[in-house]
Rosetta silent file (secondary structure, phi, psi, omega in degrees, C-alpha in Angstrom):
SEQUENCE: XXXXXXXXXXXXXXXXXXXXXXXXXXXXXXXXXXXXXXXXXXXXXXXXXXXXXXXXXXXXXXXXXXXXXXXXXXXXXXXXXXXXXXXXXXXXXXXXXXXXXXXXXXXXXXXXXXXXXXXXXXXXXXXXXXXXXXXXXXXXXXXXXXXXXXXXXXXXXXXXXXXXXXXXXXXXXXXXXXXXXXXXXXXXXXXXXXXXXXXXX
SCORE:     score description
SCORE:     0.000 S_00000001
   1 L     0.000  -45.074  179.084   28.146  -61.465   54.931 S_00000001
   2 H   -59.832  -38.493 -160.668   24.610  -61.577   56.631 S_00000001
   3 H   -79.817  -22.828 -171.240   23.797  -57.852   56.404 S_00000001
   4 H   -64.049  -41.365  174.202   23.970  -57.517   52.711 S_00000001
   5 H   -50.968  -51.891 -177.237   20.802  -59.692   51.955 S_00000001
   6 H   -51.938  -43.021  174.304   19.202  -57.808   54.644 S_00000001
   7 H   -66.314  -46.980 -173.938   19.902  -54.453   53.222 S_00000001
   8 H   -65.608  -27.621  176.258   19.005  -55.515   49.734 S_00000001
   9 H   -69.696  -43.832 -168.787   15.631  -56.963   51.247 S_00000001
  10 H   -66.608  -40.649 -171.523   14.949  -53.702   52.992 S_00000001
  11 H   -75.186  -43.509  172.727   15.463  -51.696   49.738 S_00000001
  12 H   -65.978  -29.900  176.274   13.321  -54.150   47.860 S_00000001
  13 H   -78.137  -30.702  176.381   10.404  -54.079   50.383 S_00000001
  14 H   -60.623  -41.790  177.616   10.478  -50.170   50.281 S_00000001
  15 H   -71.073  -33.597  178.661   10.139  -50.360   46.427 S_00000001
  16 H   -71.376  -32.577  172.188    7.466  -52.951   46.645 S_00000001
  17 H   -62.792  -38.100 -173.068    5.543  -50.737   49.228 S_00000001
  18 H   -70.064  -44.240 -178.385    5.956  -47.891   46.923 S_00000001
  19 H   -75.399  -23.950  164.690    4.630  -49.802   44.002 S_00000001
  20 H   -66.999  -35.118 -169.615    1.595  -51.074   45.959 S_00000001
  21 H   -78.966  -35.677  166.391    0.721  -47.651   46.885 S_00000001
  22 H   -59.287  -54.992  175.130    1.090  -46.437   43.322 S_00000001
  23 H   -59.426  -33.562 -178.884   -1.067  -49.236   42.098 S_00000001
  24 H   -67.077  -42.928 -177.518   -3.592  -48.805   44.913 S_00000001
  25 H   -67.897  -39.315  170.402   -3.824  -44.987   43.875 S_00000001
  26 H   -66.238  -38.906 -179.374   -4.486  -45.784   40.394 S_00000001
  27 H   -56.367  -47.768  175.552   -7.250  -48.300   41.072 S_00000001
  28 H   -50.814  -49.881  175.556   -8.749  -45.467   43.315 S_00000001
  29 H   -62.471  -38.931  171.701   -8.609  -42.960   40.603 S_00000001
  30 H   -64.097  -40.157 -179.287  -10.238  -45.268   37.973 S_00000001
  31 H   -64.874  -44.423  175.974  -13.086  -46.195   40.629 S_00000001
  32 H   -57.766  -44.713  165.514  -13.607  -42.521   41.154 S_00000001
  33 H   -56.321  -41.561 -178.260  -14.039  -41.765   37.618 S_00000001
  34 H   -68.476  -44.663 -172.650  -16.218  -44.799   36.849 S_00000001
  35 H   -55.896  -24.191  175.627  -18.538  -43.789   39.869 S_00000001
  36 H  -105.951  -13.180  176.486  -19.351  -40.721   38.137 S_00000001
  37 H  -146.468   26.486 -174.963  -19.371  -41.463   34.486 S_00000001
  38 L    55.296 -170.193 -167.260  -19.153  -45.313   34.086 S_00000001
  39 H   -61.577  -27.242  178.036  -16.506  -46.973   32.306 S_00000001
  40 H   -56.216  -39.736 -175.669  -16.351  -44.502   29.472 S_00000001
  41 H   -70.627  -12.408 -176.046  -15.002  -41.904   31.959 S_00000001
  42 L   -95.708   65.562  177.205  -12.146  -44.235   32.846 S_00000001
  43 L   -78.713  143.807 -155.758   -9.876  -43.047   29.975 S_00000001
  44 H   -74.984  -39.217  178.149   -6.296  -44.189   30.625 S_00000001
  45 H   -61.038  -44.716  179.644   -4.941  -40.606   30.232 S_00000001
  46 H   -76.158  -22.838  173.783   -7.371  -39.195   32.689 S_00000001
  47 H   -63.759  -37.420 -162.782   -6.912  -42.030   35.130 S_00000001
  48 H   -77.186  -33.874  176.501   -3.171  -41.362   35.035 S_00000001
  49 H   -63.832  -46.158 -178.341   -3.589  -37.567   35.610 S_00000001
  50 H   -62.507  -29.888 -176.161   -5.885  -38.306   38.577 S_00000001
  51 H   -92.401   -4.743 -174.328   -3.482  -40.721   40.106 S_00000001
  52 L    68.275   31.558  164.182   -0.679  -38.560   39.621 S_00000001
  53 L  -128.183  175.905 -168.014    1.365  -40.694   37.460 S_00000001
  54 L   -83.963  142.206 -178.523    3.042  -40.807   34.054 S_00000001
  55 H   -49.139  -44.811 -174.800    0.826  -42.475   31.220 S_00000001
  56 H   -58.622  -34.012 -176.861    3.710  -44.871   30.614 S_00000001
  57 H   -87.793  -27.048  169.355    3.786  -46.002   34.300 S_00000001
  58 H   -61.493  -45.860 -168.594   -0.009  -46.659   34.243 S_00000001
  59 H   -68.010  -19.372 -178.560    0.284  -48.855   31.056 S_00000001
  60 H   -73.214  -42.017  174.506    3.091  -50.847   32.989 S_00000001
  61 H   -81.216  -30.622 -179.776    0.737  -51.631   35.710 S_00000001
  62 L  -140.712  104.421  175.980   -2.485  -52.135   33.568 S_00000001
  63 L   -56.175  -26.295 -172.973   -1.799  -52.911   29.734 S_00000001
  64 L  -151.580  170.083 -179.190   -5.328  -52.230   28.974 S_00000001
  65 H   -67.634  -28.967 -175.979   -8.715  -50.561   30.297 S_00000001
  66 H   -75.247  -37.575 -179.492  -10.140  -54.003   30.873 S_00000001
  67 H   -56.305  -43.438 -169.372   -7.093  -54.933   33.208 S_00000001
  68 H   -75.286  -37.974  175.677   -7.989  -51.785   35.202 S_00000001
  69 H   -59.195  -33.505 -179.872  -11.804  -52.780   35.418 S_00000001
  70 H   -69.756  -34.444 -178.303  -10.676  -56.133   36.582 S_00000001
  71 H   -69.872  -38.674  174.421   -8.639  -54.458   39.343 S_00000001
  72 H   -56.267  -39.000 -169.988  -11.295  -52.247   40.366 S_00000001
  73 H   -73.762  -36.857 -173.303  -13.780  -55.243   40.776 S_00000001
  74 H   -67.857  -33.362  176.745  -11.021  -57.116   42.636 S_00000001
  75 H   -65.159  -46.353 -178.375  -10.580  -54.174   45.093 S_00000001
  76 H   -75.901  -28.544  175.175  -14.315  -54.027   45.873 S_00000001
  77 H   -59.580  -40.572  178.236  -14.324  -57.683   46.299 S_00000001
  78 H   -64.322  -50.283  179.668  -11.453  -57.619   48.846 S_00000001
  79 H   -43.244  -43.153  178.686  -13.382  -55.001   50.649 S_00000001
  80 H   -66.926  -41.645 -179.062  -16.292  -57.380   50.938 S_00000001
  81 H   -61.370  -42.472  172.927  -14.224  -60.244   52.008 S_00000001
  82 H   -56.876  -39.735  172.688  -12.659  -58.034   54.718 S_00000001
  83 H   -44.656  -48.142 -160.904  -16.182  -57.204   55.861 S_00000001
  84 H   -81.048  -28.614 -179.577  -17.274  -60.793   56.244 S_00000001
  85 H   -53.740  -53.444 -173.121  -13.755  -61.529   58.015 S_00000001
  86 H   -67.996  -37.747  178.415  -14.466  -58.895   60.526 S_00000001
  87 L  -122.166   69.734 -166.218  -18.158  -59.415   60.940 S_00000001
  88 L   -63.182  146.618 -165.391  -19.097  -63.025   59.972 S_00000001
  89 L   -68.030  143.217 -172.968  -22.867  -63.701   58.875 S_00000001
  90 L  -111.946    3.577  179.253  -24.395  -65.137   62.225 S_00000001
  91 L   -66.286  142.955 -175.088  -27.636  -66.861   60.877 S_00000001
  92 L   -77.037   -2.587 -176.741  -27.873  -70.559   62.026 S_00000001
  93 L  -120.376  156.439  177.883  -28.590  -71.760   58.613 S_00000001
  94 H   -68.609  -28.601  178.227  -26.559  -71.615   55.188 S_00000001
  95 H   -63.316  -51.989  178.685  -29.190  -70.030   53.275 S_00000001
  96 H   -53.651  -34.075 -171.276  -29.422  -67.118   55.933 S_00000001
  97 H   -75.854  -47.133 -178.403  -25.581  -66.780   55.942 S_00000001
  98 H   -60.818  -42.099  174.003  -25.439  -66.595   52.230 S_00000001
  99 H   -71.328  -24.157 -176.873  -28.156  -64.048   51.832 S_00000001
 100 H   -64.162  -44.730 -177.519  -26.479  -61.831   54.495 S_00000001
 101 H   -51.135  -60.284 -176.127  -23.339  -61.996   52.326 S_00000001
 102 H   -64.060  -28.003  177.532  -25.019  -61.188   49.088 S_00000001
 103 H   -84.344  -20.857  164.744  -27.099  -58.297   50.545 S_00000001
 104 H   -64.426  -49.212  177.074  -24.042  -56.861   52.212 S_00000001
 105 H   -61.359  -46.996 -165.140  -22.455  -56.792   48.640 S_00000001
 106 H   -69.654  -39.626  178.285  -25.752  -55.463   47.124 S_00000001
 107 H   -69.716  -35.871  179.054  -25.646  -52.455   49.792 S_00000001
 108 H   -63.884  -53.973  178.223  -22.180  -51.768   48.895 S_00000001
 109 H   -59.203  -34.549  177.274  -22.701  -51.594   45.261 S_00000001
 110 H   -61.001  -24.628  179.853  -25.951  -49.353   45.758 S_00000001
 111 H   -72.190  -29.037 -177.681  -23.814  -46.616   47.354 S_00000001
 112 L  -133.707   76.019  170.989  -22.110  -46.138   44.044 S_00000001
 113 H   -52.099  -50.164 -179.439  -24.608  -47.191   41.243 S_00000001
 114 H   -46.986  -52.309  179.404  -22.636  -45.667   38.440 S_00000001
 115 H   -65.488  -42.243 -175.783  -19.561  -47.621   39.403 S_00000001
 116 H   -69.272  -36.099  171.217  -21.555  -50.847   39.890 S_00000001
 117 H   -49.509  -61.338 -178.046  -23.412  -50.331   36.572 S_00000001
 118 H   -43.928  -71.029 -165.310  -20.100  -49.756   34.852 S_00000001
 119 H   -59.749  -41.249 -177.031  -18.233  -52.649   36.483 S_00000001
 120 H   -60.462  -49.557  175.520  -21.048  -55.249   36.000 S_00000001
 121 H   -62.150  -43.535  176.437  -21.543  -54.390   32.258 S_00000001
 122 H   -47.626  -52.908 -170.386  -17.815  -54.587   31.727 S_00000001
 123 H   -60.702  -44.788 -176.038  -17.556  -57.994   33.251 S_00000001
 124 H   -67.308  -36.947 -174.256  -20.460  -59.333   31.236 S_00000001
 125 H   -80.695  -18.478 -173.844  -19.128  -57.962   28.170 S_00000001
 126 L   -58.809  134.158  174.370  -15.551  -58.907   28.845 S_00000001
 127 L  -103.124  -11.818  170.737  -13.765  -61.402   26.631 S_00000001
 128 L   -73.371  159.647 -171.282  -11.097  -61.672   29.327 S_00000001
 129 L   -86.539  107.929  177.523  -11.253  -64.560   31.765 S_00000001
 130 L  -120.289  120.889 -164.463  -12.559  -62.808   35.088 S_00000001
 131 L   -95.219   43.096  173.320  -13.055  -65.041   38.078 S_00000001
 132 H   -60.972  -48.568  171.041  -15.708  -62.752   39.594 S_00000001
 133 H   -50.846  -46.083 -168.886  -18.387  -65.485   39.701 S_00000001
 134 H   -79.228  -19.291 -179.788  -16.032  -68.019   41.041 S_00000001
 135 H   -76.128  -39.159  177.088  -14.836  -65.670   43.727 S_00000001
 136 H   -62.839  -58.823  176.946  -18.390  -64.946   44.840 S_00000001
 137 H   -41.378  -55.456  179.933  -19.201  -68.757   44.714 S_00000001
 138 H   -51.066  -50.609  179.534  -15.967  -69.519   46.736 S_00000001
 139 H   -63.849  -34.137  163.681  -17.149  -67.018   49.355 S_00000001
 140 H   -60.207  -43.790 -179.117  -20.705  -68.455   49.462 S_00000001
 141 H   -69.090  -40.594  175.144  -19.387  -71.778   49.918 S_00000001
 142 H   -54.785  -39.700 -175.650  -17.222  -70.512   52.778 S_00000001
 143 H   -93.040  -27.895  168.095  -19.920  -69.135   54.766 S_00000001
 144 H   -59.562  -44.022 -179.665  -22.503  -71.925   53.828 S_00000001
 145 L  -132.833   81.060  179.461  -20.323  -74.611   54.625 S_00000001
 146 L   -58.329  -20.946 -176.177  -17.237  -73.515   56.773 S_00000001
 147 L   -90.795    0.889  177.685  -15.775  -76.931   57.107 S_00000001
 148 L  -118.353  128.454 -179.189  -15.564  -77.370   53.362 S_00000001
 149 L   -93.298  152.583 -174.279  -12.920  -75.850   51.121 S_00000001
 150 L   -53.612  -23.554  175.484  -13.506  -75.226   47.328 S_00000001
 151 L   -69.381  -36.896 -170.860  -10.928  -78.206   46.931 S_00000001
 152 L   -92.647  -23.831  174.168  -13.113  -80.542   49.004 S_00000001
 153 L   -53.005  142.276  178.456  -16.431  -79.484   47.619 S_00000001
 154 L   -74.098  156.682  174.921  -18.492  -81.740   45.369 S_00000001
 155 H   -58.226  -25.947 -177.675  -19.222  -80.649   41.847 S_00000001
 156 H   -69.252  -43.709  174.067  -22.903  -80.512   42.918 S_00000001
 157 H   -48.514  -56.205 -176.363  -21.898  -78.088   45.903 S_00000001
 158 H   -68.213  -34.381 -174.700  -19.974  -75.805   43.608 S_00000001
 159 H   -66.078  -46.610 -171.003  -22.701  -75.798   40.979 S_00000001
 160 H   -66.135  -45.753 -178.174  -25.493  -74.686   43.666 S_00000001
 161 H   -74.638  -17.426  165.774  -23.305  -71.762   44.995 S_00000001
 162 H   -65.179  -38.558  177.596  -22.424  -70.855   41.571 S_00000001
 163 H   -65.314  -45.218  164.892  -26.016  -70.737   40.568 S_00000001
 164 H   -46.574  -50.072  177.961  -26.718  -68.538   43.615 S_00000001
 165 H   -64.250  -43.820 -175.520  -24.035  -66.049   42.704 S_00000001
 166 H   -57.319  -55.286 -179.526  -25.435  -66.113   39.170 S_00000001
 167 H   -44.418  -56.353  179.139  -28.999  -65.332   40.572 S_00000001
 168 H   -52.750  -49.806  177.590  -27.470  -62.295   42.429 S_00000001
 169 H   -51.057  -36.944 -175.377  -25.790  -61.003   39.369 S_00000001
 170 H   -76.038  -37.248 -179.674  -28.889  -61.154   37.445 S_00000001
 171 H   -74.467  -20.930  170.181  -30.764  -59.297   40.190 S_00000001
 172 H   -68.344  -39.662  177.034  -28.163  -56.589   40.351 S_00000001
 173 H   -64.581  -46.153  177.919  -28.597  -56.011   36.753 S_00000001
 174 H   -65.601  -26.052 -178.217  -32.403  -55.848   36.946 S_00000001
 175 H   -78.246  -32.690 -172.945  -31.985  -53.242   39.866 S_00000001
 176 H   -75.449  -13.511 -176.813  -29.601  -51.348   37.771 S_00000001
 177 L  -104.359    0.130  176.010  -32.215  -51.203   34.810 S_00000001
 178 L    72.663   21.386  173.893  -34.696  -49.845   37.513 S_00000001
 179 L   -96.056   -6.747  179.388  -36.791  -53.244   37.491 S_00000001
 180 L  -135.201  141.172  172.862  -35.958  -54.108   41.004 S_00000001
 181 L   -90.346  179.983  173.621  -36.168  -52.612   44.540 S_00000001
 182 H   -66.091  -51.539 -176.125  -33.831  -53.579   47.161 S_00000001
 183 H   -56.061  -36.322  178.287  -36.524  -55.384   49.096 S_00000001
 184 H   -67.694  -41.244 -177.122  -37.483  -57.215   45.986 S_00000001
 185 H   -70.973  -31.183  174.503  -33.953  -58.351   45.264 S_00000001
 186 H   -76.134  -33.086  175.334  -33.623  -59.530   48.893 S_00000001
 187 H   -75.340  -42.080 -175.486  -36.797  -61.613   48.525 S_00000001
 188 H   -70.728  -33.411  177.718  -35.831  -63.301   45.314 S_00000001
 189 H   -64.499  -55.339  177.050  -32.307  -64.099   46.813 S_00000001
 190 H   -47.378  -40.703  165.136  -33.875  -65.519   49.971 S_00000001
 191 H   -60.080  -54.641  176.444  -35.962  -67.798   47.834 S_00000001
 192 H   -65.513  -41.533  177.470  -33.209  -69.006   45.690 S_00000001
 193 H   -69.218  -21.106  163.515  -30.873  -69.547   48.447 S_00000001
 194 H   -59.595  -45.225 -166.316  -33.513  -71.642   50.497 S_00000001
 195 H   -82.049  -35.913 -170.198  -33.986  -73.944   47.540 S_00000001
 196 H   -88.598  -30.342 -176.867  -30.261  -74.199   46.362 S_00000001
 197 L   -98.413   11.202 -173.625  -28.636  -74.387   49.813 S_00000001
 198 L   -49.825  -35.771 -170.325  -31.215  -76.622   51.565 S_00000001
 199 L  -106.460   11.061  163.425  -29.033  -79.500   52.002 S_00000001
 200 L   -69.441  158.729 -170.676  -26.035  -77.612   53.176 S_00000001
 201 L   -77.033    0.000    0.000  -24.686  -78.033   56.834 S_00000001
């Protein structure tokens, strides 16, 4: 009697793994297309062909192009979070740790400027609710005040890390428009972080 659930669970696990692999392949195909030609290159049929899936399958995973953009952004963000887990910022103060995280994210995006431009512009124009700023703010809170969870943070603390995340997005846009160098972005973020996170532990 105990063997049946185990067998079903195994089959379900294999299916789930296969679905996850297919989903990841689709996201990687979309990111590769966007990195060459922006969001315009992320045509659903082209993504499906590149990922080796039927168009109907693609739409089951991602009903719209914006769903696909959100998934690509989430994937990029997860890579950043994994990088932070592997190598946490070592600066002695909250501002220094936050700058480390934001500049790592900047370097990652600068490796694929077309993709960065496509994603950031899409997020700004999107009508969908995309928690990109909230995720960055939560990550900044985690490195700035490791003992404080988002649930425990005060409204002021959340507003401060959220403001710093907004400064970073603005600086990225300026870089993509050719108005900022990497060094200038870092300097602006250092100034903003020193002021906004001055009272963090």
